[in-house]
Coordinates of C-alpha atoms and ligand atoms in Angstrom, one line a residue:
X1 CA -2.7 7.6 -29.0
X2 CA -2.5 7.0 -25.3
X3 CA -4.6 9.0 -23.2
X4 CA -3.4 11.2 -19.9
X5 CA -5.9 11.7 -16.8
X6 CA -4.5 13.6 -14.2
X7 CA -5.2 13.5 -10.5
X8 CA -5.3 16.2 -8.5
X9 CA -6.4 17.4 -5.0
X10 CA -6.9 20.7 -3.1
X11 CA -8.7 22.2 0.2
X12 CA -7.0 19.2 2.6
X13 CA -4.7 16.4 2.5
X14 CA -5.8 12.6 2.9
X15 CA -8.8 12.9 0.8
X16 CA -8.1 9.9 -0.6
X17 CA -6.9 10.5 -4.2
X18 CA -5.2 7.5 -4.0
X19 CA -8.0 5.3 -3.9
X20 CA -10.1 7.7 -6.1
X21 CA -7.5 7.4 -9.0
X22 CA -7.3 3.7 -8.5
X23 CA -11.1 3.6 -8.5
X24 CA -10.8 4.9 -12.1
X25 CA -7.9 2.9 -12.6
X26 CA -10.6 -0.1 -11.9
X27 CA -13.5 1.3 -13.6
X28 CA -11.6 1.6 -17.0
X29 CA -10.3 -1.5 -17.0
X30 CA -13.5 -3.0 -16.3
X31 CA -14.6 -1.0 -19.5
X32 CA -12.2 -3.1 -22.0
X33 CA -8.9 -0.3 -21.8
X34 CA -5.7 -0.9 -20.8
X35 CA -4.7 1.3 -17.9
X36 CA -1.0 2.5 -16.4
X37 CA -1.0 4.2 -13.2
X38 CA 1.5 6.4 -11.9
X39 CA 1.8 8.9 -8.8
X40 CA 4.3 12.0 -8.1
X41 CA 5.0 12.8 -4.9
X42 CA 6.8 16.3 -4.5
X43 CA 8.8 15.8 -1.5
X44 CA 12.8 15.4 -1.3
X45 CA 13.4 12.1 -0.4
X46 CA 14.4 9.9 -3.8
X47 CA 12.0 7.5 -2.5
X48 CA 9.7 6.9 1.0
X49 CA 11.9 4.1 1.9
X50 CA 14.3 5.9 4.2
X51 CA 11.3 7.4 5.9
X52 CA 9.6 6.5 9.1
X53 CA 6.0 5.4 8.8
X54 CA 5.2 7.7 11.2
X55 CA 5.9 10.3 8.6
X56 CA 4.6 8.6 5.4
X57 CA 2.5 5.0 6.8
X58 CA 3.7 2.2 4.9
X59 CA 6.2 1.8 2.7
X60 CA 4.8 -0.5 -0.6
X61 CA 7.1 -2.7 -2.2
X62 CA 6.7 -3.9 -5.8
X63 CA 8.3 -7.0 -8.0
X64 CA 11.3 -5.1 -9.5
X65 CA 12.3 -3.7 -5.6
X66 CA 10.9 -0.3 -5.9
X67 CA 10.3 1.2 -2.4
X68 CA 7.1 3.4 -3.1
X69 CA 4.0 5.5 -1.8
X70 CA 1.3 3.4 -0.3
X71 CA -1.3 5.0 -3.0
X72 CA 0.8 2.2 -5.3
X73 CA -1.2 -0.6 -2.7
X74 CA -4.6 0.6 -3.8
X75 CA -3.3 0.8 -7.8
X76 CA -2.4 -2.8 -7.0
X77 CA -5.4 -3.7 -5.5
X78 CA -8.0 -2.2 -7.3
X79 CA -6.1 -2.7 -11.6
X80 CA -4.0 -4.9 -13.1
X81 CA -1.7 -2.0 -14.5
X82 CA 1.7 -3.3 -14.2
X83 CA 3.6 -0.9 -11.8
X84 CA 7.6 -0.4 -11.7
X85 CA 10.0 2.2 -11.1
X86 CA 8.2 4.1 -13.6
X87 CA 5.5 4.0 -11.5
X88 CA 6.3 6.7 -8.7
X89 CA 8.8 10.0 -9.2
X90 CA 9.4 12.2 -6.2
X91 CA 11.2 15.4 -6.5
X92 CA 14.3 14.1 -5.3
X93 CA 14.8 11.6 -7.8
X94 CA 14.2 14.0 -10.6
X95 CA 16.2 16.3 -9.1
X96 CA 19.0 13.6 -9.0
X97 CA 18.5 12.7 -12.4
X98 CA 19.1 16.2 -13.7
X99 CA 22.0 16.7 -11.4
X100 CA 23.3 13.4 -12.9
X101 CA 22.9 14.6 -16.3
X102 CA 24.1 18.3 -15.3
X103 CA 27.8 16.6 -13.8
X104 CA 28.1 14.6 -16.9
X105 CA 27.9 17.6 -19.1
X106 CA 24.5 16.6 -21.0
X107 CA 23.2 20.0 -21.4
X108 CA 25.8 21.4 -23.5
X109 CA 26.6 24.7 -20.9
X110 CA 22.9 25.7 -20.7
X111 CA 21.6 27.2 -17.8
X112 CA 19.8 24.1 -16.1
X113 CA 16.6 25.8 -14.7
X114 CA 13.3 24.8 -13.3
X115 CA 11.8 25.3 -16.2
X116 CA 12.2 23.6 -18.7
X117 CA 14.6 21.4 -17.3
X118 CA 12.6 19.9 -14.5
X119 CA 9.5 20.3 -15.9
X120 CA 10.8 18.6 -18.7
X121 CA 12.3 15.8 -16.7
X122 CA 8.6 15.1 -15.0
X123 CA 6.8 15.1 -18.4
X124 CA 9.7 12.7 -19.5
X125 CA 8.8 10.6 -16.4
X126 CA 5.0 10.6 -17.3
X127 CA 5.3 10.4 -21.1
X128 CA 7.5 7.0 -20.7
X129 CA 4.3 5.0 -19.9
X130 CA 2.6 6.1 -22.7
X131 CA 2.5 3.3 -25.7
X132 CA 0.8 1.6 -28.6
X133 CA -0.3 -1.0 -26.0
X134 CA -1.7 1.7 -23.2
X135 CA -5.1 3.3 -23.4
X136 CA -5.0 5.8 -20.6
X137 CA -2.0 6.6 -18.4
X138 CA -3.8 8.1 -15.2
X139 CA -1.4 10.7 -13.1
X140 CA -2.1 11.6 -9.4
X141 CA -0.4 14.1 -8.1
X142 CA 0.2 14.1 -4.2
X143 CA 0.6 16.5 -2.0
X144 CA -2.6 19.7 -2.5
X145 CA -3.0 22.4 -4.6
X146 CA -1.3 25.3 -3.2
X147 CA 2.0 23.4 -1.6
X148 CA 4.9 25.2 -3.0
X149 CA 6.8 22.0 -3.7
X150 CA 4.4 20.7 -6.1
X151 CA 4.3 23.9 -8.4
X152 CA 7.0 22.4 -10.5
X153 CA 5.0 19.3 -10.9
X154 CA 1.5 21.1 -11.7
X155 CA 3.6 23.2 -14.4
X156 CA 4.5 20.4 -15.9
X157 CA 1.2 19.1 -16.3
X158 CA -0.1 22.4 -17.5
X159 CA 2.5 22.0 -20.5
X160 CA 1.4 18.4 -20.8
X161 CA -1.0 19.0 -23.1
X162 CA 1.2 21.3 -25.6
X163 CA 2.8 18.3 -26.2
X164 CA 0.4 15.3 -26.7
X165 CA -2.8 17.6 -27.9
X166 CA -5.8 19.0 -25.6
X167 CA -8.4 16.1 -26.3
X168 CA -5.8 13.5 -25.3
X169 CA -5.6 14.8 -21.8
X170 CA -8.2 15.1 -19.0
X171 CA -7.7 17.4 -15.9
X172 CA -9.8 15.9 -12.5
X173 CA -9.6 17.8 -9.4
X174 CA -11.0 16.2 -5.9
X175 CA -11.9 18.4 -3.4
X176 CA -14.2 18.8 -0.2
X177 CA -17.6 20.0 0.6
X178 CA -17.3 20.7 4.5
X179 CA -21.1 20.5 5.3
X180 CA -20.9 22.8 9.0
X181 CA -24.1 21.6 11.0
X182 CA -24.3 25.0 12.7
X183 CA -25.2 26.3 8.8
X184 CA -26.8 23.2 8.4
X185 CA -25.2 23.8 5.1
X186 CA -22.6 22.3 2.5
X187 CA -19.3 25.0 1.8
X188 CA -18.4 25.4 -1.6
X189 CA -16.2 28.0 -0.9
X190 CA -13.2 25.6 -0.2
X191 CA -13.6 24.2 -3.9
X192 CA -13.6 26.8 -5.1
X193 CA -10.6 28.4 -3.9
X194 CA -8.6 25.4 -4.8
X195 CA -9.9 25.4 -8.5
X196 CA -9.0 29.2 -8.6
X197 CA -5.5 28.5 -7.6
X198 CA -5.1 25.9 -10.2
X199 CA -6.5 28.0 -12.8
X200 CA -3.9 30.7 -11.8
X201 CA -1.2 28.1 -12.6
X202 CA -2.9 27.6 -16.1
X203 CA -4.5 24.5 -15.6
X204 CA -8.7 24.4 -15.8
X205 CA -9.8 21.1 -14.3
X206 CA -12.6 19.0 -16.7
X207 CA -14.0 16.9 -13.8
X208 CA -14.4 17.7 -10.6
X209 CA -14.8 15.0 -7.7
X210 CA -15.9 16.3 -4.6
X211 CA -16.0 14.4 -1.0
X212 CA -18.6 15.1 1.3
X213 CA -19.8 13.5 4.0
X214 CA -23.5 13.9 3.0
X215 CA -25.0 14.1 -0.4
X216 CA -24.9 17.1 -2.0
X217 CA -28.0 18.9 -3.3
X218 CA -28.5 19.6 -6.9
X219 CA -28.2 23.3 -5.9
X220 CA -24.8 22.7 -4.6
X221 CA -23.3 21.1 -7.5
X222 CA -24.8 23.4 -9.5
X223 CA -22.9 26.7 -8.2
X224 CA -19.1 24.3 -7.7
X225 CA -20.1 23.8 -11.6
X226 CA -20.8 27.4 -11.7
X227 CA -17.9 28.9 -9.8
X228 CA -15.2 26.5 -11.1
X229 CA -15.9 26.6 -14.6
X230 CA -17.2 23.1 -15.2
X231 CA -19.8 21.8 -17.2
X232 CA -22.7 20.8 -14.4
X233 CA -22.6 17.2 -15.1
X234 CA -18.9 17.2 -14.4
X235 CA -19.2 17.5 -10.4
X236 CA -19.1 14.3 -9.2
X237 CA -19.8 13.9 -5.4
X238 CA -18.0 11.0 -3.6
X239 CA -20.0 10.9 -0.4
X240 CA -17.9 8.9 2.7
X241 CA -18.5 5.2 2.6
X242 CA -19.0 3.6 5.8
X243 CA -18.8 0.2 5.1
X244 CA -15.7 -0.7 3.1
X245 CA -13.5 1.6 1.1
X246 CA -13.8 -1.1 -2.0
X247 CA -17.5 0.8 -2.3
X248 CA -15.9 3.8 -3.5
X249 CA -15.6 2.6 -7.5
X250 CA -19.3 1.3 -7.3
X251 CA -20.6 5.3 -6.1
X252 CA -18.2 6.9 -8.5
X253 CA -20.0 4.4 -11.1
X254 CA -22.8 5.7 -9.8
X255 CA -22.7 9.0 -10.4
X256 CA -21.2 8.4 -14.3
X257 CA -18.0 9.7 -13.8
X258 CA -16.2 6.6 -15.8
X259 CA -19.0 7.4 -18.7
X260 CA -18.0 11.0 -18.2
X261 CA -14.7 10.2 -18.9
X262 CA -14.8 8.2 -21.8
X263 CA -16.9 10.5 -23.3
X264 CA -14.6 13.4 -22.8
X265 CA -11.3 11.5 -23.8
X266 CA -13.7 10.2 -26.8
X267 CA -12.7 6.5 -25.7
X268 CA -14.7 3.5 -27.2
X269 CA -18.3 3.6 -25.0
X270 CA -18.7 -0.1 -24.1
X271 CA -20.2 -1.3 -20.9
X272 CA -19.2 -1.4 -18.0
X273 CA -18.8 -4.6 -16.1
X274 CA -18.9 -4.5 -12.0
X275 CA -21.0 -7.3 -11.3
X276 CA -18.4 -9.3 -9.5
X277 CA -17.2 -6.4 -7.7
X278 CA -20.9 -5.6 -6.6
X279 CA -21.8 -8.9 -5.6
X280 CA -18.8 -9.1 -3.2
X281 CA -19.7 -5.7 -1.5
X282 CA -23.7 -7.4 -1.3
X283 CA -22.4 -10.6 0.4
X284 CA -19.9 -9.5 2.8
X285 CA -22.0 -6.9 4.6
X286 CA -24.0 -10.3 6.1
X287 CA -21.2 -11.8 7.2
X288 CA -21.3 -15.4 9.1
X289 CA -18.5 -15.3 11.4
X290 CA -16.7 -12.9 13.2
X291 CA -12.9 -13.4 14.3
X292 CA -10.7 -10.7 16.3
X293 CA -7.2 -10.5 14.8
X294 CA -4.4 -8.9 17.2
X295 CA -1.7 -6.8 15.3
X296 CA 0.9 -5.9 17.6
X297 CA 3.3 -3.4 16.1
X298 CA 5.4 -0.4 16.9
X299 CA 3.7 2.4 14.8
X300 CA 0.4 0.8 15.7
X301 CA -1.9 4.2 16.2
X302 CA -1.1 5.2 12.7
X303 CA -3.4 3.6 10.3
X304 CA -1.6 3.5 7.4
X305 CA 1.5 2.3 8.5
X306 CA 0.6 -1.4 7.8
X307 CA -2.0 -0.6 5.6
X308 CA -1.7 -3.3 3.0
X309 CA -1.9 -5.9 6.3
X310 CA -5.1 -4.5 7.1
X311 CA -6.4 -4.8 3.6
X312 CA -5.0 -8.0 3.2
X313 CA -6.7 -9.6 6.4
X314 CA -10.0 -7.9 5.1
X315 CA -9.6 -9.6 2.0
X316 CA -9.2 -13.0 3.5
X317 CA -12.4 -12.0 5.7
X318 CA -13.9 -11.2 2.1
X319 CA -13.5 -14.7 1.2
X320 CA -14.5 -16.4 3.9
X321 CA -17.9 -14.1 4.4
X322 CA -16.5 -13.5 7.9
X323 CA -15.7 -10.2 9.7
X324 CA -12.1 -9.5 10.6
X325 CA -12.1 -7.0 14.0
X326 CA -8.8 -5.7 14.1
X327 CA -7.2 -5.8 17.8
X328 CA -4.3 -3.0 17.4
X329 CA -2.1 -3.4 20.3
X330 CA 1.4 -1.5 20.7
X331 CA 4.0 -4.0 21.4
X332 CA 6.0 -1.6 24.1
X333 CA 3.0 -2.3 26.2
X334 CA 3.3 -5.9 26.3
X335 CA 6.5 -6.3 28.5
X336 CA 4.2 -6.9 31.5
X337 CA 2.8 -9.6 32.6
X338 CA -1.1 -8.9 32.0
X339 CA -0.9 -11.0 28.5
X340 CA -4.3 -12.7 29.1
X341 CA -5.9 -8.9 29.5
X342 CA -4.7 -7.9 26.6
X343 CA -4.7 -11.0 24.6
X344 CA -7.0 -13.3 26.0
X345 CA -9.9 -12.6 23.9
X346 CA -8.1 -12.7 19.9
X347 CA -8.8 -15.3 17.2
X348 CA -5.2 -15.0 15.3
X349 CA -1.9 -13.0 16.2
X350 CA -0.4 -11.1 13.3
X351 CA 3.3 -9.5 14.3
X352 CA 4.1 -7.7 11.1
X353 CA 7.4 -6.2 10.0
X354 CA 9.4 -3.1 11.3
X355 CA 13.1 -1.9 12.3
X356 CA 15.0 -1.3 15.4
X357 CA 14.5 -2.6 18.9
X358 CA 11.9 -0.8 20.2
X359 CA 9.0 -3.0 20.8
X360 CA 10.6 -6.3 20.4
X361 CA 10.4 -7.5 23.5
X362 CA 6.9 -7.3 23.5
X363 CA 6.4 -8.9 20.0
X364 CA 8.6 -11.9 21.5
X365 CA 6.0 -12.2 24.2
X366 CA 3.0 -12.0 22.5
X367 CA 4.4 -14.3 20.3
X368 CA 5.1 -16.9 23.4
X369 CA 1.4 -16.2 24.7
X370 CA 0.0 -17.0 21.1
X371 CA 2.6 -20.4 20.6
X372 CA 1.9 -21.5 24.5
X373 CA -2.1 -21.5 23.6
X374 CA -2.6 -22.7 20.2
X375 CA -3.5 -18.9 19.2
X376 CA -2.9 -19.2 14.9
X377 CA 0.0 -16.8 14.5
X378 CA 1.1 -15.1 11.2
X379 CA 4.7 -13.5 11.4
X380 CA 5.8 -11.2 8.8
X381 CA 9.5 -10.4 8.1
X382 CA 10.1 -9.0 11.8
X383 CA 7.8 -11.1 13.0
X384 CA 8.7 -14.0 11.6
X385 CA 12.5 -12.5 12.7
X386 CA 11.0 -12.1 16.3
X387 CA 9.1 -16.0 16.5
X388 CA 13.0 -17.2 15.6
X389 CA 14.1 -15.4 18.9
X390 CA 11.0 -16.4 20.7
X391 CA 11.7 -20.2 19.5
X392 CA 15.4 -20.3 20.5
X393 CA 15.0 -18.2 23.8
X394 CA 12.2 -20.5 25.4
X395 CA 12.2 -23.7 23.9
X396 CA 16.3 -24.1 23.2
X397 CA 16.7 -22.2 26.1
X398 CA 19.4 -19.9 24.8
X399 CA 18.2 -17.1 26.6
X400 CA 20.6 -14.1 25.1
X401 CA 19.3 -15.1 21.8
X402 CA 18.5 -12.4 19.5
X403 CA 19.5 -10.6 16.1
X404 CA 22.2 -8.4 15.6
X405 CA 20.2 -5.9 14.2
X406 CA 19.4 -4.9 18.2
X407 CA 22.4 -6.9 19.8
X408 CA 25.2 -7.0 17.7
X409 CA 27.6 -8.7 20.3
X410 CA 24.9 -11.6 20.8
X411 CA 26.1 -15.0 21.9
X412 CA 23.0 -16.7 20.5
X413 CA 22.9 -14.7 17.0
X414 CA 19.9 -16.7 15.6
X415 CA 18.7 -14.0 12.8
X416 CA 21.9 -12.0 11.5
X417 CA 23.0 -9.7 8.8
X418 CA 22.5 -11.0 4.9
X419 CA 25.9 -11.5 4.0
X420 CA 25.2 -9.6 0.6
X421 CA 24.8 -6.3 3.3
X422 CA 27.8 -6.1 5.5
X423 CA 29.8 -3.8 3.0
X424 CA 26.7 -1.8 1.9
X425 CA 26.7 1.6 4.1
X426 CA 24.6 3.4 1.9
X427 CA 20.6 3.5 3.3
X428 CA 18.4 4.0 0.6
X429 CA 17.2 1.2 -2.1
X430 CA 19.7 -1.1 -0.4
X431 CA 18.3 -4.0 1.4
X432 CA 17.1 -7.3 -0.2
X433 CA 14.5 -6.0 -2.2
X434 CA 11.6 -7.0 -4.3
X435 CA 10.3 -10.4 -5.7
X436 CA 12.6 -13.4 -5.0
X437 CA 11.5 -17.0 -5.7
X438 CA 10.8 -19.3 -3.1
X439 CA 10.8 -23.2 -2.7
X440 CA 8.1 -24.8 -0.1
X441 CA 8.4 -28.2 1.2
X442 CA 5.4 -30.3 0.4
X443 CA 3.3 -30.9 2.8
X444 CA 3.8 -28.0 5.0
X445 CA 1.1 -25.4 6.0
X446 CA 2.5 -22.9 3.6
X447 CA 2.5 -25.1 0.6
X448 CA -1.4 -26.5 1.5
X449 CA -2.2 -22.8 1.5
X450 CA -0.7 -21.8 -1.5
X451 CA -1.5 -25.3 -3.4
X452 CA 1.8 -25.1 -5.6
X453 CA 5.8 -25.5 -3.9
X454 CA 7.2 -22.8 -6.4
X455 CA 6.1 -19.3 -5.4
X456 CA 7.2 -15.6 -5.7
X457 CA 7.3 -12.8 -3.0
X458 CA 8.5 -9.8 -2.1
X459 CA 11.4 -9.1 0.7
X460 CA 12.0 -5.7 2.3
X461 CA 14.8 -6.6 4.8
X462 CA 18.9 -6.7 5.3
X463 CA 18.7 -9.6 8.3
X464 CA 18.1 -13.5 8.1
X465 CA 17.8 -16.3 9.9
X466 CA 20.7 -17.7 10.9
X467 CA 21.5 -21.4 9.2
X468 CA 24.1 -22.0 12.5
X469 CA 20.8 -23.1 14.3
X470 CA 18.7 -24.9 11.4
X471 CA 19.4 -28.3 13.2
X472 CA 18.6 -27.3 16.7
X473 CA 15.8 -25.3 15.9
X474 CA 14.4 -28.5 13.8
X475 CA 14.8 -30.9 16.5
X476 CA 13.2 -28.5 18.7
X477 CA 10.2 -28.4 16.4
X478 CA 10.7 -25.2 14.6
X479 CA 10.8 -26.3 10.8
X480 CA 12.3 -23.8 8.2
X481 CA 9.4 -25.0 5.1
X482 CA 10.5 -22.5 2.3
X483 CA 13.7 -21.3 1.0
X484 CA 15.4 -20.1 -1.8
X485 CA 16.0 -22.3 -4.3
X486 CA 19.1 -21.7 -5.0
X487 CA 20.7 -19.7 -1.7
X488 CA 20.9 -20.9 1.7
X489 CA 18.1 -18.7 2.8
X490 CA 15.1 -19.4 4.9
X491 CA 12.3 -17.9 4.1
X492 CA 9.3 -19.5 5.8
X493 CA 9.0 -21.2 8.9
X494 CA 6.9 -23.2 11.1
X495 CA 5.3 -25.0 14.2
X496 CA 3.5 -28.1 13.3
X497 CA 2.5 -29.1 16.4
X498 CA 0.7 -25.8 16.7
X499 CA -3.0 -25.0 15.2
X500 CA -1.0 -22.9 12.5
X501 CA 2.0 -21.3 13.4
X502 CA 3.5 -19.7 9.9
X503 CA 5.9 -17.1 9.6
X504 CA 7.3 -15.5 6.6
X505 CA 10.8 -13.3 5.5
X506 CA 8.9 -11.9 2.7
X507 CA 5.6 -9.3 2.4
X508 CA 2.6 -11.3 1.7
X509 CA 0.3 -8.8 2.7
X510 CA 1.8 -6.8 -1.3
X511 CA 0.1 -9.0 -3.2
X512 CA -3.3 -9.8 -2.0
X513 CA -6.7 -8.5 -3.6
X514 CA -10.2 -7.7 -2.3
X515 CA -11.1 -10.6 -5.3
X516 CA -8.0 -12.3 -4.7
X517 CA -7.2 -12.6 -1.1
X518 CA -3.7 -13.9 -0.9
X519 CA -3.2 -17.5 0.0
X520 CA -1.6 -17.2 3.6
X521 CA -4.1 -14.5 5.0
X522 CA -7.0 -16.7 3.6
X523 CA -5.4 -19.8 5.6
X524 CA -5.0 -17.4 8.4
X525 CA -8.6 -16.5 8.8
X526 CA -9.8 -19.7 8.4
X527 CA -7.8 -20.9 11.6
X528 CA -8.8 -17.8 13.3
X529 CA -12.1 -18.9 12.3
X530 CA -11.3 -22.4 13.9
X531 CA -10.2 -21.0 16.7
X532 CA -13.2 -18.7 17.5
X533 CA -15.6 -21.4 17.1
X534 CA -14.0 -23.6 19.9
Ligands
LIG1 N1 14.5 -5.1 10.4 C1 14.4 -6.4 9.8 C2 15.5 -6.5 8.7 O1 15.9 -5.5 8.2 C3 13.0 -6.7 9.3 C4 12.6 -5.8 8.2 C5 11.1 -5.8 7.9 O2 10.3 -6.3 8.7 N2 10.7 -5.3 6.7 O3 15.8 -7.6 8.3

């Protein structure tokens, strides 16, 4: 009988259940079970990719071309749960399901109704990733306690258990200790607030995870326990982690909360193994080198919006015991001509991907400055987009050369529309999405890094580049090095004159682990590395 742990959060947003329930996610699987993750997200929207990142950060792509939350990244990063469609609901695309069903006559003239309709629809959504091969299906929940759009969901999960049994299910709230220095005090009162709203809804959390940015004392955990309901060995503090936030399963271990778990879901006890996880944490706080990677992007003061960039880069500066400083730098203020200022002192350029033309001038210079001085330079879907324009513009010297995504009437079109999207008007779920295979030549930078010519990676995008110009872009020393095998698409260019000039049409940055740092960042670094030692 699968298992159900589900995740969720009260007092604030951005506490970081994501990476909490992918911490668990981890910690199980490194006890011998075989995990599924999942995450609701009550909002509207069928999924976040019609949103801006300055709403919602980034927007995580998996293999079958679901657009989803970035909480999916760290499921990816931190298990080896297969994730899907299955994987993320929002309230929109229940809502469309039953509306589906509703128009198609399906409930026989009943009164379709929040509950049990909806709710019925979520458990539906949660139950389908139970099986004879899954140990524990873990459920966060976004959004906090109290929102009124998640009320459907949280009554849902209060039912959960009706259906499946009690001791199959396992309720974990995370909340936070404010510790006010004027008191000099930690404030449970926050908590437990939260937990009394959720036990209003009928739902009385088992475990309770609490962030703080100090440790608590034994006195505080001891009234939450108190307060909330919870036995006192249930309140697990998650105190902030400075250093990395790949720490966070090795404290939860810490303070027993996978034991605590297992023991409560009456899971086989087994050990826990964390040694190669601990042993990266102990070697890359000394690291050797230190390289300073500029990321010049349009949504650049929000941190999550290339979140998986960031983590993928730190990965790569994981593997090579070296520091990765990131350099954030908004592309609207390059357009001057102060390049060296702002440039002058990075290891590696990273232009990652985005939409519409604001800011792409700037990309196209920094992407000059980094060609013009042997700077390594990783391009990613618009960036590799915007190192085409950069090419053709000044070294073929078509100077109106662009994509038609910002000039449609171009006379140099050099990146263009797929021709799989020019009748598609419809926005959401319908670019070119999700893993495509890929063909490198041998030889090239990109097949060195990756050590094998047939690889598999994950698009997000409705332009291209523009076969027209293969041949003068070739002789001009731009060399398309992977495409599909079996459509006349490029997907991977680059300079080989040039220290290491790569740039890609796909997402690397979706597949890369703090264990497994994918193959282009860890190419990436070490030329930054290079670079920094000259
Ligand atoms: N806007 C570009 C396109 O749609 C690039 C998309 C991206 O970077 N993900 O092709």
């Amino acid at each position: 009988m699968t298992k159900h742990i589900f995740v969720t959060g009260g007092v604030v947003s951005s506490l970081g259940k994501g990476l909490t329930s992918a911490s668990i996610g981890l910690l199980l699987e490194r006890r011998g079970l075989r995990v599924r993750m999942q995450k609701l997200d009550p909002y509207i929207n069928v999924d976040p990719g019609t949103m801006s990142p300055y709403q919602h950060g980034e927007v995580y792509v998996l293999d079958d071309g679901a657009e989803t939350d970035l909480d999916l990244g760290h499921y990816e990063r931190f298990t080896n749960s297969p994730l899907s469609q299955r994987s993320n609901y929002t309230t929109g695309r229940i809502y469309s399901s039953i509306i589906q069903k509703e128009r198609s006559g399906q409930y026989l003239g009943a009164t379709v109704q929040v509950v049990p309709h909806v709710t019925d629809e979520i458990k539906l959504a949660i139950s389908q990733l139970a099986g004879p091969d899954v140990d524990v299906v873990i459920t966060e929940l976004g959004g906090t306690v109290g929102d009124i759009e998640g009320l459907p969901f949280l009554e849902a999960i209060r039912q959960f258990p009706l259906d499946v049994g009690r001791d199959n299910c396992l309720f974990i709230h995370l909340t936070l200790v404010p510790y006010l220095k004027a008191a000099r005090e930690a404030k449970t009162k926050p908590t437990q607030h939260s937990v009394g709203q959720l036990r209003q809804i009928g739902i009385q959390p088992d475990i309770l995870v609490v962030r703080t940015e100090r440790p608590l004392g034994r006195e505080s955990t001891d009234k939450i326990a108190l307060f909330c309901n919870v036995e006192k060995n249930a309140v697990i503090e998650e105190t902030d982690k400075d250093f990395s936030i790949y720490e966070v399963p090795l404290g939860l271990a810490e303070h027993g909360l996978d034991k605590l778990i297992i023991n409560k879901l009456g899971l086989p006890p087994g050990e826990v193994d964390l040694d190669d996880w601990k042993n990266l944490m102990v070697r890359v706080k000394k690291p050797n080198h230190e390289v300073t990677i500029g990321i010049v992007g349009k949504y650049i003061e929000h941190r999550d919006a290339y979140k998986s960039i960031y983590e993928s880069l730190t990965h790569a500066g994981f593997a090579h015991t070296t520091r990765v400083i990131f350099k954030r730098v908004e592309a609207e203020d390059l357009t001057g001509s102060d390049l060296d200022g702002v440039l002058g002192n990075i290891d590696g350029l990273l232009v990652p991907g985005g939409f519409g033309y604001r800011g792409i001038e700037g990309k196209i210079n920094a992407i000059k400055y980094a060609r013009e001085n042997g700077i390594p330079f990783f391009g990613i879907c618009l960036g590799m987009q915007c190192a085409v324009i950069e090419y053709a513009r000044n070294v073929l010297g078509l100077t109106d050369a662009n994509s038609t995504e910002f000039a449609e009437d171009t006379s140099d079109p050099v990146i263009c529309m797929l021709e799989e999207q020019k009748d598609i008007t419809e926005k959401g779920g319908t670019m070119r999405l999700g893993a495509q295979p890929c063909q490198l030549s041998s030889g090239s930078r990109a097949q060195q890094a990756y050590g094998t010519s047939e690889i598999e990676e994950r698009h997000r995008h409705r332009y291209e580049f523009n076969p027209a110009y293969r041949e003068r872009l070739i002789a001009a020393g731009l060399i398309p090095t992977g495409k599909h095998p079996q459509r006349d698409l490029v997907e991977v260019v680059e300079v080989p004159t040039h220290p290491w000039f790569v740039a890609v049409q796909y997402h690397p940055e979706f597949k890369s682990k703090p264990l497994a740092p994918h193959p282009l960042f860890h190419s990436f670094i070490g030329a930054a590395i290079e670079r920094h030692r000259r």
